[in-house]
XYZ file of C-alpha atoms in Angstrom:
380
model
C -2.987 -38.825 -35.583
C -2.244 -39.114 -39.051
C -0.961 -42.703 -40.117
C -0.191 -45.352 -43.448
C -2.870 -48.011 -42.746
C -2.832 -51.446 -44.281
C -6.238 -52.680 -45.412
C -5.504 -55.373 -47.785
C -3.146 -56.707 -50.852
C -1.819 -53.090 -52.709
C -4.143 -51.287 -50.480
C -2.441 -48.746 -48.000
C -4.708 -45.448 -47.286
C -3.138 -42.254 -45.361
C -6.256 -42.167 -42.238
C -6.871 -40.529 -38.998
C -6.236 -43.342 -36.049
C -5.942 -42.938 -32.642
C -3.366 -41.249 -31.080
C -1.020 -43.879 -28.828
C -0.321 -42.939 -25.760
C 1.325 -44.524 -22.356
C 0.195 -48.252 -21.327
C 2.698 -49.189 -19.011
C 5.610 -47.007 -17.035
C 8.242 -48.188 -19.228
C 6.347 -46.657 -22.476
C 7.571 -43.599 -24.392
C 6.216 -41.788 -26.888
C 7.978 -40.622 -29.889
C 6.867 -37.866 -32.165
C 8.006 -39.281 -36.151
C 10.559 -37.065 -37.814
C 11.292 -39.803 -40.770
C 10.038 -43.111 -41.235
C 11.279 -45.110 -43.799
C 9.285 -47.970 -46.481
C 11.116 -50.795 -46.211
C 11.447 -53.480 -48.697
C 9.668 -56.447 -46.156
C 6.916 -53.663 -46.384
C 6.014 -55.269 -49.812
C 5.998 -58.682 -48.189
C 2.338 -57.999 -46.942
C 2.186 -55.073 -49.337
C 1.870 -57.821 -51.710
C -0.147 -60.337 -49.937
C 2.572 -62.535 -49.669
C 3.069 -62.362 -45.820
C -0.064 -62.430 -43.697
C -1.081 -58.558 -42.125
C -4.532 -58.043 -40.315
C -6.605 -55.053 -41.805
C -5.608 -51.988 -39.657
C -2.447 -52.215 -39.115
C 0.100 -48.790 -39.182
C 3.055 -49.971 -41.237
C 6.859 -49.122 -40.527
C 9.228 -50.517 -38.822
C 12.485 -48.254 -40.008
C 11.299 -45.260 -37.651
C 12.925 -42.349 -35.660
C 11.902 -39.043 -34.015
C 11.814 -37.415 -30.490
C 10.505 -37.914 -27.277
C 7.550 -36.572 -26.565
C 6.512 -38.371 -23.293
C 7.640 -41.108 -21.171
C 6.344 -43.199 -18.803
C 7.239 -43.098 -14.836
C 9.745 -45.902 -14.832
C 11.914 -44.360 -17.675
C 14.953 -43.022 -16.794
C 17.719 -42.953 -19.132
C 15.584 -41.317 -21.846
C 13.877 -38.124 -21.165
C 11.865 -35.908 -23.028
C 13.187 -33.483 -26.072
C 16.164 -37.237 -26.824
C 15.952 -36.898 -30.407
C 15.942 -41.217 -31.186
C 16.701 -43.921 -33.613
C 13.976 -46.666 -32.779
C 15.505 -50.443 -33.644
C 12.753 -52.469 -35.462
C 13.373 -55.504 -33.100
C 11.905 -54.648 -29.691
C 13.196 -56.516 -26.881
C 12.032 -56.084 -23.329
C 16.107 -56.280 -22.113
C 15.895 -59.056 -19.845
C 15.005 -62.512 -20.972
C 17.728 -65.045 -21.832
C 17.890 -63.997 -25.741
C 18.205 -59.902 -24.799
C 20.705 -60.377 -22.348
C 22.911 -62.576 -24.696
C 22.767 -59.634 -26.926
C 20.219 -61.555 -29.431
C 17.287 -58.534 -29.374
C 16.085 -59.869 -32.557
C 14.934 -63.218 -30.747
C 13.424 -61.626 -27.602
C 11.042 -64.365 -25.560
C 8.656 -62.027 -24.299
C 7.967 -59.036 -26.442
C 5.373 -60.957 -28.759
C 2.196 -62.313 -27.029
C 2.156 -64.858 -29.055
C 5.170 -66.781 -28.101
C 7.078 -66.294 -31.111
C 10.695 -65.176 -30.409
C 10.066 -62.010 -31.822
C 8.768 -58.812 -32.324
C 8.472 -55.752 -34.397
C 6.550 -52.658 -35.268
C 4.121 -52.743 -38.014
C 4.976 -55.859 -39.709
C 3.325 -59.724 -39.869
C 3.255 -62.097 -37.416
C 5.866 -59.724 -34.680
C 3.211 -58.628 -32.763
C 0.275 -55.999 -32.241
C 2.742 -53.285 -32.119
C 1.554 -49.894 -34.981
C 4.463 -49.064 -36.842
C 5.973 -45.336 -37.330
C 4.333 -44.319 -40.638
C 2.537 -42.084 -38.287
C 2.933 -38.934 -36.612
C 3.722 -40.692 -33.454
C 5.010 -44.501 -31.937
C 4.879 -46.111 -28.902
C 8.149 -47.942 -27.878
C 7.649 -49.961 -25.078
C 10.731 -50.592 -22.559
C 11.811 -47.400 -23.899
C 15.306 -47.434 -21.974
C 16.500 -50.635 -23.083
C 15.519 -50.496 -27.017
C 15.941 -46.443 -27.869
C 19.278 -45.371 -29.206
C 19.925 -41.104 -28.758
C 21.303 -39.485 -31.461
C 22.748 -35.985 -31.188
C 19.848 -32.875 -31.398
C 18.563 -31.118 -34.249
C 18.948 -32.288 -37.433
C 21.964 -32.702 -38.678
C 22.099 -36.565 -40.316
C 18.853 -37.077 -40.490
C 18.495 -39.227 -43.555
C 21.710 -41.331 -42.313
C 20.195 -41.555 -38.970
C 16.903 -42.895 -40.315
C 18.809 -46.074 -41.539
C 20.037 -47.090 -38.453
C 16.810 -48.706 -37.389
C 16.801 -51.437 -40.125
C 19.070 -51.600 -43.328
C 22.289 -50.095 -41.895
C 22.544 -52.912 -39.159
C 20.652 -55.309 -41.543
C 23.602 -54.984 -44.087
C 26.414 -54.903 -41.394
C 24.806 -58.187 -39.876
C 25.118 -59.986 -43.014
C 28.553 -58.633 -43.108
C 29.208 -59.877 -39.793
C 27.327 -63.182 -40.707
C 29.806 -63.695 -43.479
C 33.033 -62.486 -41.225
C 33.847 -60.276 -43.542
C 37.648 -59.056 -43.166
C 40.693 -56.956 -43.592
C 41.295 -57.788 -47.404
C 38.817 -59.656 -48.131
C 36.853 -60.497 -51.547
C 32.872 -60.024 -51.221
C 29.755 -60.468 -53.441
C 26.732 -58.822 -52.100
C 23.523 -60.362 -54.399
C 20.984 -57.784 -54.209
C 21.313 -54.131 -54.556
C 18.517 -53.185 -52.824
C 18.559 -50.984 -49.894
C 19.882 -53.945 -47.448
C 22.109 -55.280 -50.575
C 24.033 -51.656 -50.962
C 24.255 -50.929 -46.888
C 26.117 -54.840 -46.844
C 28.365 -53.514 -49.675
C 28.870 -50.381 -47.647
C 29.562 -52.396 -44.385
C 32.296 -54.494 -46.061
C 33.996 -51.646 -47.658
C 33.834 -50.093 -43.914
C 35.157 -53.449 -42.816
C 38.246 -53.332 -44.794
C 36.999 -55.562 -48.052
C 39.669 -55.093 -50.733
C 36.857 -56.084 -53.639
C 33.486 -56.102 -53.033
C 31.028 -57.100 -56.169
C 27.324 -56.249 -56.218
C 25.213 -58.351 -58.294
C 22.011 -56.937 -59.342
C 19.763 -56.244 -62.368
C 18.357 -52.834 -62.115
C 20.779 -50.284 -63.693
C 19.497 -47.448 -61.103
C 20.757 -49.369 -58.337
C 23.623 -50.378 -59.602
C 24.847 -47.015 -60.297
C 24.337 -46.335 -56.360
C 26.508 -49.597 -55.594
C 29.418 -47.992 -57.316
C 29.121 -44.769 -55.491
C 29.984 -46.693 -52.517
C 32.952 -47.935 -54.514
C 32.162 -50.841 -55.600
C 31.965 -52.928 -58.883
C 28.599 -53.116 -59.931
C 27.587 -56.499 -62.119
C 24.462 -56.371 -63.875
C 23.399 -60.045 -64.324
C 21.030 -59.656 -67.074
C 23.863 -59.354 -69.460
C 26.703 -60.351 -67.323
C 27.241 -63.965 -65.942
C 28.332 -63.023 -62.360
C 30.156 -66.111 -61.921
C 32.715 -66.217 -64.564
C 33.091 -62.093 -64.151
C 33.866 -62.397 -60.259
C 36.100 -65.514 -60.377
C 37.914 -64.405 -63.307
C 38.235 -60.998 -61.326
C 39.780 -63.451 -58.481
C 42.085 -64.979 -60.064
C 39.978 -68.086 -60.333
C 39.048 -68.867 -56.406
C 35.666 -66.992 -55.689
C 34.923 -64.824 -53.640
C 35.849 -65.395 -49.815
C 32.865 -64.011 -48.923
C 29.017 -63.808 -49.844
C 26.076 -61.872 -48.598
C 22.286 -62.752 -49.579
C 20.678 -59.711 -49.644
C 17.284 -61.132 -51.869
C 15.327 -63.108 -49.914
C 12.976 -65.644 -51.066
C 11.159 -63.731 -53.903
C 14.307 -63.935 -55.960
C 13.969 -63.382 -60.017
C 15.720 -63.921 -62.828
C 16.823 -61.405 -65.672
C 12.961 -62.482 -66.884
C 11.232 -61.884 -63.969
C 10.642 -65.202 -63.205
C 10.518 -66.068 -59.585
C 13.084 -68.562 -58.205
C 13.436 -68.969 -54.728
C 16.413 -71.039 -54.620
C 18.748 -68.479 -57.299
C 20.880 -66.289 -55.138
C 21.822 -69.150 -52.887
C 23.091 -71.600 -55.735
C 24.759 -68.617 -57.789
C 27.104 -67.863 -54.173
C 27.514 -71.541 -53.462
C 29.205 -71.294 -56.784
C 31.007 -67.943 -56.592
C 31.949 -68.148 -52.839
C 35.546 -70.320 -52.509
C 36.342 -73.683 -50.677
C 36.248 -72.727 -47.153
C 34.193 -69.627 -47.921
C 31.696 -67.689 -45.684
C 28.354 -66.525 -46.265
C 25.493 -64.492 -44.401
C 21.994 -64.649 -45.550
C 20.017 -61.531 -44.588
C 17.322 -62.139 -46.949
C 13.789 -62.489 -46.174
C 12.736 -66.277 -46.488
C 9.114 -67.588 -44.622
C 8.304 -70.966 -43.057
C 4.997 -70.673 -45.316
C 4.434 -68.747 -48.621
C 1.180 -69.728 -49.897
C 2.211 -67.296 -53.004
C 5.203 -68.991 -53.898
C 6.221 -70.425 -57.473
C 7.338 -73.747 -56.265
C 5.392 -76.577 -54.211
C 8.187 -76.513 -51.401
C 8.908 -72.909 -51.356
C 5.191 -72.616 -50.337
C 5.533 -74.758 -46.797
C 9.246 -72.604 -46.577
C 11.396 -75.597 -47.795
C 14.341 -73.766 -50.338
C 15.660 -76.173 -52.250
C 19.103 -74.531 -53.140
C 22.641 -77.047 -53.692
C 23.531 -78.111 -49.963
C 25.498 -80.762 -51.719
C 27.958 -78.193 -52.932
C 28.246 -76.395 -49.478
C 29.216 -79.285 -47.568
C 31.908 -80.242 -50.137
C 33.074 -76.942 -50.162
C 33.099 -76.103 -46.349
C 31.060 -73.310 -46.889
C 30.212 -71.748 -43.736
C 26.450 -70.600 -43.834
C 24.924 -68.262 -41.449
C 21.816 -66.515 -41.319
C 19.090 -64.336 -39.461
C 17.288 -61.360 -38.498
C 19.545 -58.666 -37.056
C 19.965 -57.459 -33.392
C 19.799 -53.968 -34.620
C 21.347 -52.731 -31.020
C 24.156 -55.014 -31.446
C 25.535 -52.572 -33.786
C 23.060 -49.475 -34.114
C 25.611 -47.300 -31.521
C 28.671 -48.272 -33.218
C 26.893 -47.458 -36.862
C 25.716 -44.083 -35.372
C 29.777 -42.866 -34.362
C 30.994 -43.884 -37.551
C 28.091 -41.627 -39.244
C 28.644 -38.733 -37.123
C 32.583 -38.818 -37.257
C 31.833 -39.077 -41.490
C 32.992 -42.426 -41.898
C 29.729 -43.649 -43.199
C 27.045 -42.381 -45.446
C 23.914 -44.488 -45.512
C 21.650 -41.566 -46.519
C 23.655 -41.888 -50.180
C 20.519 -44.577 -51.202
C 17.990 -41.810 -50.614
C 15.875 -41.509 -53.746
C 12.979 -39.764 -52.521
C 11.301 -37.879 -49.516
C 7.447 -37.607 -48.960
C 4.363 -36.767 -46.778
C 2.254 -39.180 -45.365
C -0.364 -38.358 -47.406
C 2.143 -39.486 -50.659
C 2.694 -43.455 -49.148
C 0.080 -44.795 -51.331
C 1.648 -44.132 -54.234
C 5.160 -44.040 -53.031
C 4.388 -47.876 -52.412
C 2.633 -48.276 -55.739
C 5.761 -47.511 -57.257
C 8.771 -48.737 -55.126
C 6.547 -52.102 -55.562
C 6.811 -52.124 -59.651
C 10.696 -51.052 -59.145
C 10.471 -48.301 -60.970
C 13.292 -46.867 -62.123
C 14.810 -44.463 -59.535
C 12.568 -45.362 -56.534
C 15.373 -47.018 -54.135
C 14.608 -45.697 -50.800
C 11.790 -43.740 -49.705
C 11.392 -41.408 -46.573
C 8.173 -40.648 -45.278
C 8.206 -37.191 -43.157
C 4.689 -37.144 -40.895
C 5.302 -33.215 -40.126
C 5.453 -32.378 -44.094
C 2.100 -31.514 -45.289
């Protein structure tokens, strides 16, 4: 099959690899319809997260079932499927509490958990490819209604349209509620979109890059560019001098300033001071334990060294993680098909396989317009 390799720092090449097929009975094989680049795809991309040479990239992946292994039951072939980037094997203590993100015995190396694609989650190939193996198909596939209809909505429910919720759902966002998303990124606009959903009354998106920006306030809300704005007097004069209630990190640890300067520590201080007394926020952003790349000593062995001081005295609450995409990915799928919610808005552009190189070459440098790219395997 045809599939985005990874063979090093900024080098991804569209190659023939071998096909996957069935290893054990609770396998299924999914033919790709769209599979999505994902901004923790530049985490390796970059060389900033470790990758081994051969790897097929993508985790954000869906498609149909092309074959399925003896033991599966609930999905049969011809399920058109969303494919959650956590994969959990539905039975150890951390699945059945709901917490697929932290599954004990999906990764052979012990870590509590796995992925497609992506560093240190496993030896799973990701979906930039014409086809994917799930393993314990039943448990982690999600069906979506046939043919086509949604398709760029659906795509986002394997990643960034639970990602956002969860950091909405970190933060406990509410009936209304004030919220500042930081980041208007992919993640950053779906955690917008999932507080709006949730019944936000103001919802502030802080960001830098004009194109994305604009997309924040198609989802209705007010877009605040900080490279000529200081978010924090605009949002607490906008509330009436208390903060926000609630805050959403939607950055991660390569956080810049209006520069380009990396600070790893920026988005947290800027909510500890925008976020109230007795505030909430979720942290959805990527941070390591080790960045070798980083721009400060500490950052490097994963230490952060953003204002704790001011949390405690504020009683911020502060939550954080990876999300159990099937905590929410059914729930996110109704309120798509019954028009409620439009993740597929973000879509900036669709492409072949044989495009990734370059459509990572230039959702990388941020170029202006490149938000969210969709990779289709059966375009030529």
């Amino acid at each position: 099959m045809k599939a985005v390799v990874y063979r090093g720092p900024f080098d991804v090449v569209t190659e023939n690899v071998p096909d996957p097929r069935i290893e054990k009975p609770s396998d299924a094989i999914i033919r790709i319809t769209t599979a999505n680049i994902c901004g923790s795809d530049l985490h390796p991309y970059e060389g900033r997260a470790p990758l081994d040479e051969g790897m097929v990239l993508g985790h954000e992946n869906m498609g149909v079932v092309v074959d399925a292994g003896a033991a599966v039951e609930r999905i049969t072939v011809g399920d058109r499927v969303s494919v959650p980037f956590n994969i959990g094997c539905g039975t150890c203590r951390n699945c059945n509490a709901g917490w697929t993100n932290a599954c004990l015995r999906a990764n052979p190396s012990g870590k509590p958990t796995a992925g497609y694609g992506y560093p240190m989650m496993g030896p799973y190939w990701g979906g930039q490819a014409e086809y994917l193996r799930v393993p314990w198909a039943d448990f982690n596939l999600l069906k979506l209604p046939s043919g086509t209809e949604h398709e760029n909505d659906f795509t986002m429910l394997s990643d960034i349209f639970p990602t956002g919720f969860h950091g909405a759902q970190l933060a406990e966002v509410g009936a209304g509620d004030s919220v500042a998303v930081f980041g208007a990124g992919p993640v950053g606009l779906m955690a917008a979109h999932s507080a709006l959903l949730r019944g936000a009354s103001q919802v502030f998106v802080v960001d830098k890059e004009p194109d994305r920006l604009a997309l924040a306030a198609k989802y209705g809300a007010t877009a605040v560019n900080f490279a000529d704005t200081d978010p924090t007097e605009l949002i607490t004069e906008a509330t009436d001098g208390f903060g926000v209630d609630c805050g959403i990190e939607a950055v991660g640890y390569q956080a810049h300033d209006a520069t380009g300067q990396e600070h790893p520590e920026m988005v947290l201080d800027k909510l500890i001071e925008i976020v109230r007394s007795t505030g909430r926020i979720g942290v959805v952003g990527v941070y390591n334990p080790e960045d070798p790349g980083a721009a400060t000593e500490g950052a490097k062995e994963g230490r952060i060294g953003f204002d704790y001081g001011t949390v405690f005295d504020k009683n911020i609450s502060l939550r954080h993680g990876q999300a159990p995409v099937k905590r929410y990915n059914r729930q996110l799928r109704d309120l798509i098909i019954h028009g409620r919610a439009h993740p597929g808005m973000i879509v900036t552009h669709e492409l072949s396989l044989d495009e990734a190189a370059h459509a990572y070459d230039q959702f990388d440098k941020r170029v202006d317009g490149w938000t969210k790219v969709l990779l289709h395997p059966q375009t030529a």
